[in-house]
mmCIF file of C-alpha atoms and ligand atoms in Angstrom:
data_model
loop_
_atom_site.group_PDB
_atom_site.id
_atom_site.type_symbol
_atom_site.label_atom_id
_atom_site.label_comp_id
_atom_site.label_asym_id
_atom_site.label_seq_id
_atom_site.Cartn_x
_atom_site.Cartn_y
_atom_site.Cartn_z
ATOM 1 C CA MET A 30 -9.653 -13.963 -17.797
ATOM 2 C CA ILE A 31 -8.563 -12.582 -14.407
ATOM 3 C CA ILE A 32 -9.879 -12.710 -10.714
ATOM 4 C CA GLY A 33 -8.603 -10.577 -8.008
ATOM 5 C CA GLY A 34 -9.215 -11.851 -4.640
ATOM 6 C CA SER A 35 -9.934 -8.951 -1.951
ATOM 7 C CA ALA A 36 -6.347 -8.643 -0.824
ATOM 8 C CA SER A 37 -5.277 -7.842 -4.261
ATOM 9 C CA GLN A 38 -8.178 -6.161 -6.320
ATOM 10 C CA LYS A 39 -6.082 -3.172 -7.642
ATOM 11 C CA LEU A 40 -3.069 -5.215 -8.681
ATOM 12 C CA ALA A 41 -5.653 -7.786 -10.535
ATOM 13 C CA ALA A 42 -6.989 -5.156 -12.233
ATOM 14 C CA GLN A 43 -3.706 -3.481 -13.460
ATOM 15 C CA ILE A 44 -2.330 -7.153 -14.522
ATOM 16 C CA ALA A 45 -5.560 -7.578 -16.798
ATOM 17 C CA ARG A 46 -5.197 -4.085 -18.398
ATOM 18 C CA LYS A 47 -1.426 -4.806 -19.165
ATOM 19 C CA MET A 48 -2.472 -8.348 -20.728
ATOM 20 C CA GLY A 49 -5.700 -7.102 -22.210
ATOM 21 C CA GLU A 50 -7.575 -9.657 -20.578
ATOM 22 C CA LEU A 51 -11.008 -9.536 -18.774
ATOM 23 C CA LEU A 52 -11.555 -8.928 -15.100
ATOM 24 C CA CYS A 53 -14.192 -11.505 -13.895
ATOM 25 C CA PRO A 54 -16.330 -9.897 -11.020
ATOM 26 C CA ILE A 55 -16.609 -11.899 -7.970
ATOM 27 C CA GLU A 56 -18.673 -11.110 -4.633
ATOM 28 C CA THR A 57 -16.628 -11.492 -1.442
ATOM 29 C CA ARG A 58 -18.083 -10.698 2.033
ATOM 30 C CA LYS A 59 -18.412 -12.292 5.560
ATOM 31 C CA PHE A 60 -21.150 -13.673 7.270
ATOM 32 C CA PRO A 61 -22.076 -11.981 10.594
ATOM 33 C CA ASP A 62 -19.810 -14.669 12.693
ATOM 34 C CA GLY A 63 -16.731 -13.840 10.179
ATOM 35 C CA GLU A 64 -17.070 -16.811 7.789
ATOM 36 C CA ARG A 65 -16.164 -15.867 4.308
ATOM 37 C CA TYR A 66 -18.721 -16.136 1.394
ATOM 38 C CA ILE A 67 -17.690 -15.660 -2.332
ATOM 39 C CA ARG A 68 -19.636 -15.744 -5.523
ATOM 40 C CA ILE A 69 -18.037 -15.912 -8.891
ATOM 41 C CA LYS A 70 -20.219 -13.736 -11.075
ATOM 42 C CA GLY A 71 -20.735 -13.549 -14.702
ATOM 43 C CA GLU A 72 -19.474 -15.777 -17.547
ATOM 44 C CA ILE A 73 -16.239 -17.912 -16.801
ATOM 45 C CA GLU A 74 -13.675 -18.434 -19.471
ATOM 46 C CA ASP A 75 -11.528 -21.813 -19.920
ATOM 47 C CA GLU A 76 -8.455 -20.056 -18.569
ATOM 48 C CA ILE A 77 -8.527 -18.057 -15.424
ATOM 49 C CA ILE A 78 -5.492 -16.423 -13.375
ATOM 50 C CA VAL A 79 -6.279 -15.630 -9.810
ATOM 51 C CA VAL A 80 -4.425 -13.064 -8.223
ATOM 52 C CA GLN A 81 -4.556 -12.923 -4.267
ATOM 53 C CA SER A 82 -1.916 -12.156 -1.788
ATOM 54 C CA THR A 83 -2.141 -14.044 1.424
ATOM 55 C CA GLY A 84 -0.653 -11.268 3.776
ATOM 56 C CA TYR A 85 -2.454 -10.156 7.011
ATOM 57 C CA PRO A 86 -5.394 -11.381 7.892
ATOM 58 C CA GLN A 87 -3.345 -14.545 6.464
ATOM 59 C CA ASP A 88 -6.001 -16.926 7.530
ATOM 60 C CA GLU A 89 -8.837 -14.796 6.024
ATOM 61 C CA ASN A 90 -7.049 -14.256 2.775
ATOM 62 C CA LEU A 91 -5.989 -18.139 2.390
ATOM 63 C CA MET A 92 -9.431 -19.096 2.993
ATOM 64 C CA GLU A 93 -11.016 -16.732 0.081
ATOM 65 C CA LEU A 94 -8.199 -18.327 -2.096
ATOM 66 C CA PHE A 95 -8.967 -21.694 -1.275
ATOM 67 C CA LEU A 96 -12.716 -20.846 -1.816
ATOM 68 C CA ILE A 97 -12.318 -18.992 -5.146
ATOM 69 C CA LEU A 98 -9.922 -21.937 -6.565
ATOM 70 C CA LYS A 99 -12.227 -24.917 -5.532
ATOM 71 C CA THR A 100 -15.473 -23.005 -6.954
ATOM 72 C CA LEU A 101 -13.263 -22.858 -10.359
ATOM 73 C CA GLN A 102 -12.373 -26.363 -10.165
ATOM 74 C CA SER A 103 -16.300 -27.113 -9.733
ATOM 75 C CA MET A 104 -17.219 -24.962 -12.453
ATOM 76 C CA ASN A 105 -14.843 -27.179 -14.639
ATOM 77 C CA VAL A 106 -12.456 -24.588 -15.469
ATOM 78 C CA LYS A 107 -9.824 -26.151 -17.850
ATOM 79 C CA ASP A 108 -6.625 -24.286 -16.752
ATOM 80 C CA ILE A 109 -6.330 -22.392 -13.195
ATOM 81 C CA LYS A 110 -3.216 -20.342 -12.569
ATOM 82 C CA VAL A 111 -2.543 -18.640 -9.430
ATOM 83 C CA VAL A 112 -0.564 -15.631 -8.520
ATOM 84 C CA ILE A 113 0.169 -15.203 -5.045
ATOM 85 C CA PRO A 114 2.145 -11.591 -4.661
ATOM 86 C CA TYR A 115 2.787 -12.045 -0.896
ATOM 87 C CA PHE A 116 3.426 -15.721 0.119
ATOM 88 C CA GLY A 117 1.906 -15.760 3.825
ATOM 89 C CA TYR A 118 3.245 -18.405 5.992
ATOM 90 C CA GLY A 119 6.565 -18.618 4.106
ATOM 91 C CA ARG A 120 8.671 -18.556 7.341
ATOM 92 C CA GLN A 121 8.573 -22.486 7.955
ATOM 93 C CA GLU A 122 9.543 -24.092 4.770
ATOM 94 C CA ARG A 123 11.268 -26.821 6.807
ATOM 95 C CA SER A 124 11.255 -27.825 10.493
ATOM 96 C CA PHE A 125 13.828 -26.389 12.607
ATOM 97 C CA ASN A 126 13.022 -27.887 15.700
ATOM 98 C CA SER A 127 10.991 -31.306 16.242
ATOM 99 C CA GLY A 128 7.203 -31.311 16.259
ATOM 100 C CA GLU A 129 7.057 -27.710 14.256
ATOM 101 C CA ALA A 130 4.258 -27.413 11.524
ATOM 102 C CA VAL A 131 5.886 -26.976 7.899
ATOM 103 C CA SER A 132 3.383 -24.342 7.341
ATOM 104 C CA ALA A 133 4.742 -23.351 3.733
ATOM 105 C CA SER A 134 4.590 -26.976 2.990
ATOM 106 C CA VAL A 135 0.750 -27.144 4.220
ATOM 107 C CA ILE A 136 -0.136 -24.074 2.074
ATOM 108 C CA ALA A 137 1.611 -25.418 -0.980
ATOM 109 C CA ASP A 138 -0.221 -28.815 -0.596
ATOM 110 C CA LEU A 139 -3.984 -26.869 -0.085
ATOM 111 C CA ILE A 140 -3.261 -24.690 -3.014
ATOM 112 C CA GLU A 141 -2.131 -27.563 -5.310
ATOM 113 C CA PHE A 142 -5.204 -29.740 -4.185
ATOM 114 C CA SER A 143 -7.229 -26.875 -5.290
ATOM 115 C CA GLY A 144 -6.255 -27.430 -8.966
ATOM 116 C CA VAL A 145 -4.235 -25.023 -10.051
ATOM 117 C CA SER A 146 -1.664 -25.874 -12.831
ATOM 118 C CA GLU A 147 1.083 -23.245 -12.312
ATOM 119 C CA VAL A 148 1.880 -20.757 -9.651
ATOM 120 C CA PHE A 149 3.803 -17.460 -9.829
ATOM 121 C CA CYS A 150 5.003 -15.602 -6.771
ATOM 122 C CA ILE A 151 7.165 -12.845 -5.991
ATOM 123 C CA ASN A 152 10.196 -12.648 -3.761
ATOM 124 C CA LEU A 153 9.345 -15.860 -1.634
ATOM 125 C CA HIS A 154 11.049 -15.411 1.645
ATOM 126 C CA GLU A 155 12.671 -18.852 0.967
ATOM 127 C CA ASP A 156 13.423 -19.740 -2.424
ATOM 128 C CA GLY A 157 12.916 -23.435 -1.567
ATOM 129 C CA ILE A 158 9.402 -23.051 -1.279
ATOM 130 C CA CYS A 159 8.962 -23.485 -5.087
ATOM 131 C CA LYS A 160 10.069 -27.083 -4.425
ATOM 132 C CA LEU A 161 7.396 -27.858 -2.458
ATOM 133 C CA PHE A 162 4.603 -27.577 -5.310
ATOM 134 C CA ASN A 163 4.498 -30.488 -7.857
ATOM 135 C CA VAL A 164 3.387 -27.941 -10.411
ATOM 136 C CA PRO A 165 5.640 -25.298 -12.080
ATOM 137 C CA THR A 166 6.307 -22.398 -9.627
ATOM 138 C CA HIS A 167 8.127 -19.327 -10.502
ATOM 139 C CA ASN A 168 9.612 -16.985 -7.888
ATOM 140 C CA LEU A 169 9.981 -13.681 -9.403
ATOM 141 C CA SER A 170 12.096 -10.763 -8.569
ATOM 142 C CA ALA A 171 10.860 -7.528 -8.193
ATOM 143 C CA MET A 172 14.160 -5.804 -7.874
ATOM 144 C CA SER A 173 14.258 -4.522 -11.381
ATOM 145 C CA SER A 174 11.001 -2.573 -10.424
ATOM 146 C CA ILE A 175 12.668 -1.032 -7.367
ATOM 147 C CA ALA A 176 15.458 -0.341 -9.648
ATOM 148 C CA GLU A 177 13.632 1.604 -11.925
ATOM 149 C CA TYR A 178 11.759 3.706 -9.261
ATOM 150 C CA VAL A 179 15.131 4.389 -7.481
ATOM 151 C CA ASP A 180 16.642 5.333 -11.114
ATOM 152 C CA SER A 181 13.540 8.069 -11.711
ATOM 153 C CA CYS A 182 14.688 9.728 -8.380
ATOM 154 C CA MET A 183 18.100 9.062 -7.121
ATOM 155 C CA ASN A 184 21.874 10.031 -8.521
ATOM 156 C CA ASN A 185 24.396 7.270 -8.410
ATOM 157 C CA PRO A 186 23.283 5.938 -4.989
ATOM 158 C CA VAL A 187 24.898 3.159 -2.943
ATOM 159 C CA ILE A 188 22.497 0.045 -2.334
ATOM 160 C CA LEU A 189 22.468 -1.383 1.209
ATOM 161 C CA ALA A 190 21.392 -4.913 2.392
ATOM 162 C CA PRO A 191 20.650 -4.544 5.788
ATOM 163 C CA ASP A 192 21.716 -8.185 6.426
ATOM 164 C CA ARG A 193 23.423 -11.059 4.578
ATOM 165 C CA GLY A 194 20.050 -12.774 3.324
ATOM 166 C CA ALA A 195 19.380 -9.327 1.404
ATOM 167 C CA ILE A 196 22.898 -9.229 -0.499
ATOM 168 C CA GLY A 197 21.339 -10.765 -3.440
ATOM 169 C CA PHE A 198 18.864 -8.175 -3.728
ATOM 170 C CA ALA A 199 21.458 -5.340 -3.346
ATOM 171 C CA ARG A 200 23.651 -7.100 -5.996
ATOM 172 C CA GLU A 201 20.676 -7.141 -8.381
ATOM 173 C CA ILE A 202 19.728 -3.601 -8.044
ATOM 174 C CA ALA A 203 23.315 -2.508 -8.001
ATOM 175 C CA ASP A 204 23.908 -4.205 -11.390
ATOM 176 C CA ILE A 205 21.072 -2.515 -13.161
ATOM 177 C CA LEU A 206 22.338 0.815 -12.125
ATOM 178 C CA SER A 207 25.814 0.330 -12.320
ATOM 179 C CA CYS A 208 26.362 1.809 -8.556
ATOM 180 C CA ASP A 209 28.021 0.452 -5.306
ATOM 181 C CA CYS A 210 26.633 -1.927 -3.163
ATOM 182 C CA ASP A 211 27.456 -3.033 0.621
ATOM 183 C CA TYR A 212 25.631 -4.991 3.255
ATOM 184 C CA LEU A 213 25.571 -5.262 6.929
ATOM 185 C CA GLU A 214 25.515 -8.092 9.505
ATOM 186 C CA LYS A 215 22.736 -8.786 11.653
ATOM 187 C CA LYS A 216 21.659 -11.432 14.263
ATOM 188 C CA ARG A 217 17.923 -11.940 15.274
ATOM 189 C CA ILE A 218 17.486 -11.967 18.690
ATOM 190 C CA THR A 219 13.662 -12.527 19.027
ATOM 191 C CA PRO A 220 11.014 -11.894 16.257
ATOM 192 C CA GLU A 221 11.073 -8.358 17.474
ATOM 193 C CA VAL A 222 14.534 -7.562 18.433
ATOM 194 C CA VAL A 223 17.762 -7.453 15.963
ATOM 195 C CA GLU A 224 21.319 -6.762 16.725
ATOM 196 C CA THR A 225 23.139 -5.330 14.028
ATOM 197 C CA LYS A 226 26.964 -5.127 13.841
ATOM 198 C CA THR A 227 29.071 -2.123 13.728
ATOM 199 C CA LYS A 228 30.519 -1.667 10.233
ATOM 200 C CA THR A 229 32.318 1.457 8.327
ATOM 201 C CA LEU A 230 30.290 2.227 5.170
ATOM 202 C CA ASN A 231 31.653 4.463 2.562
ATOM 203 C CA VAL A 232 28.678 6.662 2.283
ATOM 204 C CA SER A 233 29.771 9.898 3.646
ATOM 205 C CA GLY A 234 27.803 12.562 1.527
ATOM 206 C CA ARG A 235 26.121 9.960 -0.555
ATOM 207 C CA GLU A 236 22.230 8.747 -1.262
ATOM 208 C CA VAL A 237 21.763 5.285 0.060
ATOM 209 C CA VAL A 238 19.174 3.030 -0.729
ATOM 210 C CA ILE A 239 18.341 0.216 1.680
ATOM 211 C CA VAL A 240 16.783 -2.777 0.227
ATOM 212 C CA ASP A 241 15.112 -5.782 1.758
ATOM 213 C CA ASP A 242 12.570 -8.449 1.059
ATOM 214 C CA ILE A 243 9.992 -7.892 3.791
ATOM 215 C CA ILE A 244 9.945 -5.295 6.199
ATOM 216 C CA SER A 245 7.906 -6.539 9.517
ATOM 217 C CA THR A 246 8.488 -4.925 12.473
ATOM 218 C CA GLY A 247 10.760 -2.368 11.006
ATOM 219 C CA GLY A 248 13.705 -3.474 13.685
ATOM 220 C CA THR A 249 16.103 -4.700 11.007
ATOM 221 C CA ILE A 250 15.961 -1.031 8.826
ATOM 222 C CA VAL A 251 15.841 1.315 12.003
ATOM 223 C CA ASN A 252 19.675 -0.457 12.662
ATOM 224 C CA ALA A 253 20.740 0.164 9.121
ATOM 225 C CA ILE A 254 19.680 3.769 9.415
ATOM 226 C CA LYS A 255 21.570 4.101 12.540
ATOM 227 C CA MET A 256 24.492 2.781 10.984
ATOM 228 C CA LEU A 257 24.276 5.025 7.860
ATOM 229 C CA LYS A 258 23.438 8.419 10.138
ATOM 230 C CA GLU A 259 26.686 7.261 12.075
ATOM 231 C CA ASN A 260 28.595 6.962 8.622
ATOM 232 C CA GLY A 261 27.271 10.354 7.345
ATOM 233 C CA ALA A 262 24.811 9.399 4.683
ATOM 234 C CA ALA A 263 23.241 12.414 3.154
ATOM 235 C CA ARG A 264 19.983 10.946 1.967
ATOM 236 C CA ILE A 265 18.346 7.453 2.851
ATOM 237 C CA VAL A 266 15.504 5.774 0.795
ATOM 238 C CA VAL A 267 14.238 2.569 2.591
ATOM 239 C CA SER A 268 12.860 0.077 -0.065
ATOM 240 C CA CYS A 269 11.211 -3.380 0.175
ATOM 241 C CA VAL A 270 9.095 -5.732 -1.969
ATOM 242 C CA HIS A 271 6.675 -6.739 0.830
ATOM 243 C CA PRO A 272 5.489 -3.812 3.216
ATOM 244 C CA VAL A 273 4.206 -5.752 5.846
ATOM 245 C CA LEU A 274 4.558 -2.882 8.361
ATOM 246 C CA VAL A 275 3.524 -4.441 11.776
ATOM 247 C CA ASP A 276 2.095 -1.673 14.179
ATOM 248 C CA ASP A 277 4.118 1.458 14.200
ATOM 249 C CA ALA A 278 6.965 0.085 12.024
ATOM 250 C CA LEU A 279 6.864 2.757 9.621
ATOM 251 C CA LEU A 280 6.800 5.567 12.462
ATOM 252 C CA LYS A 281 9.838 3.788 13.749
ATOM 253 C CA ILE A 282 11.473 4.132 10.356
ATOM 254 C CA PHE A 283 10.855 7.894 9.718
ATOM 255 C CA ALA A 284 11.912 8.272 13.335
ATOM 256 C CA ALA A 285 15.202 6.812 12.775
ATOM 257 C CA GLY A 286 15.921 9.096 9.886
ATOM 258 C CA ALA A 287 14.353 7.701 6.858
ATOM 259 C CA ASP A 288 13.829 10.430 4.072
ATOM 260 C CA GLU A 289 11.791 8.221 2.233
ATOM 261 C CA VAL A 290 10.234 4.710 2.451
ATOM 262 C CA ILE A 291 8.949 2.489 -0.510
ATOM 263 C CA GLY A 292 7.347 -0.934 -1.231
ATOM 264 C CA THR A 293 5.558 -2.397 -3.958
ATOM 265 C CA ASP A 294 1.936 -3.412 -4.385
ATOM 266 C CA THR A 295 2.280 -7.213 -3.529
ATOM 267 C CA LEU A 296 0.543 -5.933 -0.140
ATOM 268 C CA LYS A 297 -1.620 -2.938 0.292
ATOM 269 C CA SER A 298 -0.219 -0.311 2.253
ATOM 270 C CA GLU A 299 0.908 3.331 2.455
ATOM 271 C CA VAL A 300 4.025 3.034 0.773
ATOM 272 C CA SER A 301 2.923 0.550 -1.978
ATOM 273 C CA MET A 302 4.067 2.847 -4.736
ATOM 274 C CA VAL A 303 6.120 0.565 -7.096
ATOM 275 C CA SER A 304 3.736 -1.903 -9.078
ATOM 276 C CA VAL A 305 4.592 -5.160 -9.926
ATOM 277 C CA ALA A 306 1.944 -5.440 -12.315
ATOM 278 C CA GLY A 307 4.279 -5.133 -15.333
ATOM 279 C CA LEU A 308 6.603 -8.068 -14.004
ATOM 280 C CA VAL A 309 3.629 -10.461 -13.075
ATOM 281 C CA ALA A 310 2.102 -9.815 -16.606
ATOM 282 C CA ASP A 311 5.241 -10.410 -18.470
ATOM 283 C CA ALA A 312 5.717 -13.684 -16.543
ATOM 284 C CA LEU A 313 2.278 -14.820 -17.374
ATOM 285 C CA ASN A 314 2.448 -13.919 -21.091
ATOM 286 C CA ARG A 315 5.924 -15.878 -21.365
HETATM 287 C C1 R5P B 30 14.788 -11.566 7.117
HETATM 288 O O1 R5P B 30 15.042 -12.499 6.748
HETATM 289 C C2 R5P B 30 13.913 -10.773 6.018
HETATM 290 O O2 R5P B 30 14.693 -10.411 5.180
HETATM 291 C C3 R5P B 30 13.730 -9.156 6.974
HETATM 292 O O3 R5P B 30 14.814 -8.691 7.298
HETATM 293 C C4 R5P B 30 12.871 -9.339 8.049
HETATM 294 O O4 R5P B 30 11.621 -9.995 7.958
HETATM 295 C C5 R5P B 30 12.669 -7.998 8.582
HETATM 296 O O5 R5P B 30 11.979 -7.875 9.946
HETATM 297 P P1 R5P B 30 11.960 -6.630 10.712
HETATM 298 O O6 R5P B 30 11.417 -5.616 10.401
HETATM 299 O O7 R5P B 30 11.151 -7.174 11.765
HETATM 300 O O8 R5P B 30 13.019 -6.485 11.215
#
């Protein structure tokens, strides 16, 4: 039986359909002062899978997840698994400066404290987050789903990683589609400002797919598009797993010259046209 939190209702329904499992109805709303209310309705089974992304508004979605998990625990559900398609608070999986909160570790502790037996995430910002859990934790990659989409509408594209951290993603897609890949080097100056090193790319007249795990402010992608334009790319498709898309990020990306922007449904957005439902259902079935 699958339960979808309010951040992931459609994805939960698609996972349930693919697995041939029932979708458990829940009521989730806010009290007038903003506090969360949840109620699990209907008959509960012994094994439950909860699907809830913890993106913006992170605190509310996390609180809702904890309320669902603890309620299931209090209802004596034997096995509770959790799917967190986008893992919020994933940036600090360690302390970079003394006194900093290791946010990802705090969240992992709270999720485990809620009695889950297994955790499934998709392209965690840092793979090390898996090790913060003491229960089996899987970091699934959505690159095959993105590759399938690219294959359906592009012809022998070049796959470009906009920074070193994304090289693995670009290689994964390039291997699946047997096409070329390249990367750029980026330096983050502030959370909003990035600098990308100038590079000659072999993309003249070619279709190019930029791939990253997260698009947040869009700064990384805008720089990559500028570089591709300078090198004569014919068509630029921007892809990501988690379309966080803060404020006018999408507008900035199109204004820079993107022909198309696609993301997955780990987060709800205008560009979430690639579904990870099959990927998650397969992992759960295994
Ligand atoms: C960085 O480590 C990530 O892979 C993304 O490149 C980053 O989160 C993108 O951020 P922004 O869209 O704000 O440049």
